[in-house]
PDB file of C-alpha atoms in Angstrom:
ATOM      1  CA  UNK A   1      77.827  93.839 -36.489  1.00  0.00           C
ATOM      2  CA  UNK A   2      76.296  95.686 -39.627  1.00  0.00           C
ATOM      3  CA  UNK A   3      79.739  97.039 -40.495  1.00  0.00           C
ATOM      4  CA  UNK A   4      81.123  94.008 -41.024  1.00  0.00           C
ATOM      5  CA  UNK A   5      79.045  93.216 -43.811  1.00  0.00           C
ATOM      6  CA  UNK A   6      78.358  97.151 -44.819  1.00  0.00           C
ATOM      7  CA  UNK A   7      80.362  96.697 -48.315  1.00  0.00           C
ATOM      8  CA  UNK A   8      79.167  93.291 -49.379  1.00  0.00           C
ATOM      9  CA  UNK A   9      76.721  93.421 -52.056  1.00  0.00           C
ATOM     10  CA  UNK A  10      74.129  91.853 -50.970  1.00  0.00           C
ATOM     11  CA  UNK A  11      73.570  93.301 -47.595  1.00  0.00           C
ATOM     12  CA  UNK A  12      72.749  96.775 -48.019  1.00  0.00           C
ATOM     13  CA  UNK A  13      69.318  96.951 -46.678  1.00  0.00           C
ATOM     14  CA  UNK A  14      70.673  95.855 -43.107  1.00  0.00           C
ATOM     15  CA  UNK A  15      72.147  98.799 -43.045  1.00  0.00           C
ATOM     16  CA  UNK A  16      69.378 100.911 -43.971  1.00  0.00           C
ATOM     17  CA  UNK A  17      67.700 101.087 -40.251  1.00  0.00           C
ATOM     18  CA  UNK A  18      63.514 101.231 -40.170  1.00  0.00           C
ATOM     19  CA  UNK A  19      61.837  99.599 -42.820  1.00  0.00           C
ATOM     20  CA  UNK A  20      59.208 102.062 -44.753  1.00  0.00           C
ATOM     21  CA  UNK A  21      56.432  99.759 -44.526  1.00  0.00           C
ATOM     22  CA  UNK A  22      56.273  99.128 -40.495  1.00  0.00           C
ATOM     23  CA  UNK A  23      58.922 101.421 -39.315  1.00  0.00           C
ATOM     24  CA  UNK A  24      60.155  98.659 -37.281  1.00  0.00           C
ATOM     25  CA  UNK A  25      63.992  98.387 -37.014  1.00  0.00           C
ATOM     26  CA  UNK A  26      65.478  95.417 -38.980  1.00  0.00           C
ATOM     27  CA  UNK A  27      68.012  93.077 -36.415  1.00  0.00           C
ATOM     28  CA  UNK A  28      71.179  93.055 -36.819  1.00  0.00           C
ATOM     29  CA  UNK A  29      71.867  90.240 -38.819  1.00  0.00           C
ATOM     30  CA  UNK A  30      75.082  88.820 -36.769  1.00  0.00           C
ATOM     31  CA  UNK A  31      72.961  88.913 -33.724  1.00  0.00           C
ATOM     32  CA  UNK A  32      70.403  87.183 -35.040  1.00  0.00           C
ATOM     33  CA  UNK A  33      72.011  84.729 -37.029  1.00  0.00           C
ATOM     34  CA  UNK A  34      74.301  81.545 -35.964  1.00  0.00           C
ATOM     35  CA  UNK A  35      77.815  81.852 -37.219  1.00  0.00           C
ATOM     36  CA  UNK A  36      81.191  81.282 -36.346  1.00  0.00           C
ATOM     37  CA  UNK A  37      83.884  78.488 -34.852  1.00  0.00           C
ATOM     38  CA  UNK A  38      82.303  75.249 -34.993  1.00  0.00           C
ATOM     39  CA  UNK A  39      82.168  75.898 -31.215  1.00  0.00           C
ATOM     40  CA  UNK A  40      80.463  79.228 -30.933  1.00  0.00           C
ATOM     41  CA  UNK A  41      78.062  78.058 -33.394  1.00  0.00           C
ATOM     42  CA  UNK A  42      77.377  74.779 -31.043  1.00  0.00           C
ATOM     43  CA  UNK A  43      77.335  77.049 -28.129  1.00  0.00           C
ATOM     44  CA  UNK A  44      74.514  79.371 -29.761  1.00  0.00           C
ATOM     45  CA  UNK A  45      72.246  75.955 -30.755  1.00  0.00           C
ATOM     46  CA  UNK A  46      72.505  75.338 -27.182  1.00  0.00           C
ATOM     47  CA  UNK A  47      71.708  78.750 -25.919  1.00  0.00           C
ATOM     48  CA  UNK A  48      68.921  78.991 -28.143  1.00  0.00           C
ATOM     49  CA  UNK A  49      67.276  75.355 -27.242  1.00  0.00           C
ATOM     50  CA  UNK A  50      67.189  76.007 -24.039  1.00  0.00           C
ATOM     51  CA  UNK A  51      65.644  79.530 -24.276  1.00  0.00           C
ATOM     52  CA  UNK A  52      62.979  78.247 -26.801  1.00  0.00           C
ATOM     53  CA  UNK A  53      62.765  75.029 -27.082  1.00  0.00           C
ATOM     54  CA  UNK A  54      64.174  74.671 -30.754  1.00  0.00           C
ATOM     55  CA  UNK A  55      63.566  71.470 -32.097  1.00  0.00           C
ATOM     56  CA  UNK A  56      64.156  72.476 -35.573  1.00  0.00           C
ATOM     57  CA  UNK A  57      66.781  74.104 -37.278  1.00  0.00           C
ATOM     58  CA  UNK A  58      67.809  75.719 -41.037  1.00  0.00           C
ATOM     59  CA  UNK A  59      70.789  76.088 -42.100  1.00  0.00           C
ATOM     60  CA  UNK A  60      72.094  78.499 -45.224  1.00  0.00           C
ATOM     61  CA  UNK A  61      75.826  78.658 -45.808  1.00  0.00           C
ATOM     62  CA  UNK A  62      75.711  80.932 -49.097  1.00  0.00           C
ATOM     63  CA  UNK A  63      76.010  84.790 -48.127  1.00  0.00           C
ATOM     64  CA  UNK A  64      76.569  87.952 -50.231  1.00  0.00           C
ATOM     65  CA  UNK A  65      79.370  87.531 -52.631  1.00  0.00           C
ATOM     66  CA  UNK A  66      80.700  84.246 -50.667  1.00  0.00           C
ATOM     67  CA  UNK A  67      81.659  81.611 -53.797  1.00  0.00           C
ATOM     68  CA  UNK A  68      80.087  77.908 -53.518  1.00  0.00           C
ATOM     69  CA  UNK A  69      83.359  76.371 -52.844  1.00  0.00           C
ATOM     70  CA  UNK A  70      83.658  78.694 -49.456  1.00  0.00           C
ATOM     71  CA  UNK A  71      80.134  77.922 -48.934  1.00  0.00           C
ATOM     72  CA  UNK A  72      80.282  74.072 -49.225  1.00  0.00           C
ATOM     73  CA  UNK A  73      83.259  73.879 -47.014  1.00  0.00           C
ATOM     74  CA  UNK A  74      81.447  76.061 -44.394  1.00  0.00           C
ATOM     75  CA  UNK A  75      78.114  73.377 -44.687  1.00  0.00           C
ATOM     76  CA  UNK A  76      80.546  70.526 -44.618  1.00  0.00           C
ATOM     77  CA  UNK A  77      82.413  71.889 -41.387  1.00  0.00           C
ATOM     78  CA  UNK A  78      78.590  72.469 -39.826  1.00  0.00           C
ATOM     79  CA  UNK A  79      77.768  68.337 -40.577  1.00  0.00           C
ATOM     80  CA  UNK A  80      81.268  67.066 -39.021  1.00  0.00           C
ATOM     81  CA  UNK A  81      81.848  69.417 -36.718  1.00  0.00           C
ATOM     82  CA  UNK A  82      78.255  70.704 -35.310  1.00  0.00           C
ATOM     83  CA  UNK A  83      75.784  68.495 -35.741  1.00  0.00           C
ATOM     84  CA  UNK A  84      77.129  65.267 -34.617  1.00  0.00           C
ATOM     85  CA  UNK A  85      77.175  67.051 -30.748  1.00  0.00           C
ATOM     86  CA  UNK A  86      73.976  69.148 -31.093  1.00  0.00           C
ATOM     87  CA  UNK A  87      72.443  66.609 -28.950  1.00  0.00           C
ATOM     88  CA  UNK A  88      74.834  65.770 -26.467  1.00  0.00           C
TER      89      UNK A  88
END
């Protein structure tokens, strides 16, 4: 949820609610985003395939204040872990 993230530079305007320009509410970034255990994440690719037909997907490790050697472990874990069974 938002308040996870609340105090990470970086991520204030998620918590900010309508945007000016539409009034529309801005999603809630962990529930619109895949993240997690290698499994959850493969679990979500799943659910989200099925639901729409993904065929296509882009991946971002880097967040807020994260440093690149958190980052390039978490992209490293996606390749070995994730991708190899997105298809089975």
């Amino acid at each position: 949820r938002v308040e996870k993230v609340a105090n990470v530079r970086g991520y204030e305007h998620y918590q900010a609610g309508p945007t000016a320009a539409t009034g529309a509410m801005q999603p809630d970034v962990l529930d619109t985003s895949i993240w997690g255990s290698p499994e959850r994440c493969l679990a979500q690719i799943r659910e989200l395939r099925e639901q729409t037909g993904l065929s296509h997907l882009l991946v971002s490790s880097l967040y807020g204040e994260m440093g690149f050697a958190e980052a390039e472990r978490s992209l490293r874990l996606f390749a070995s872990e994730v991708m190899p069974k997105i298809n089975t």
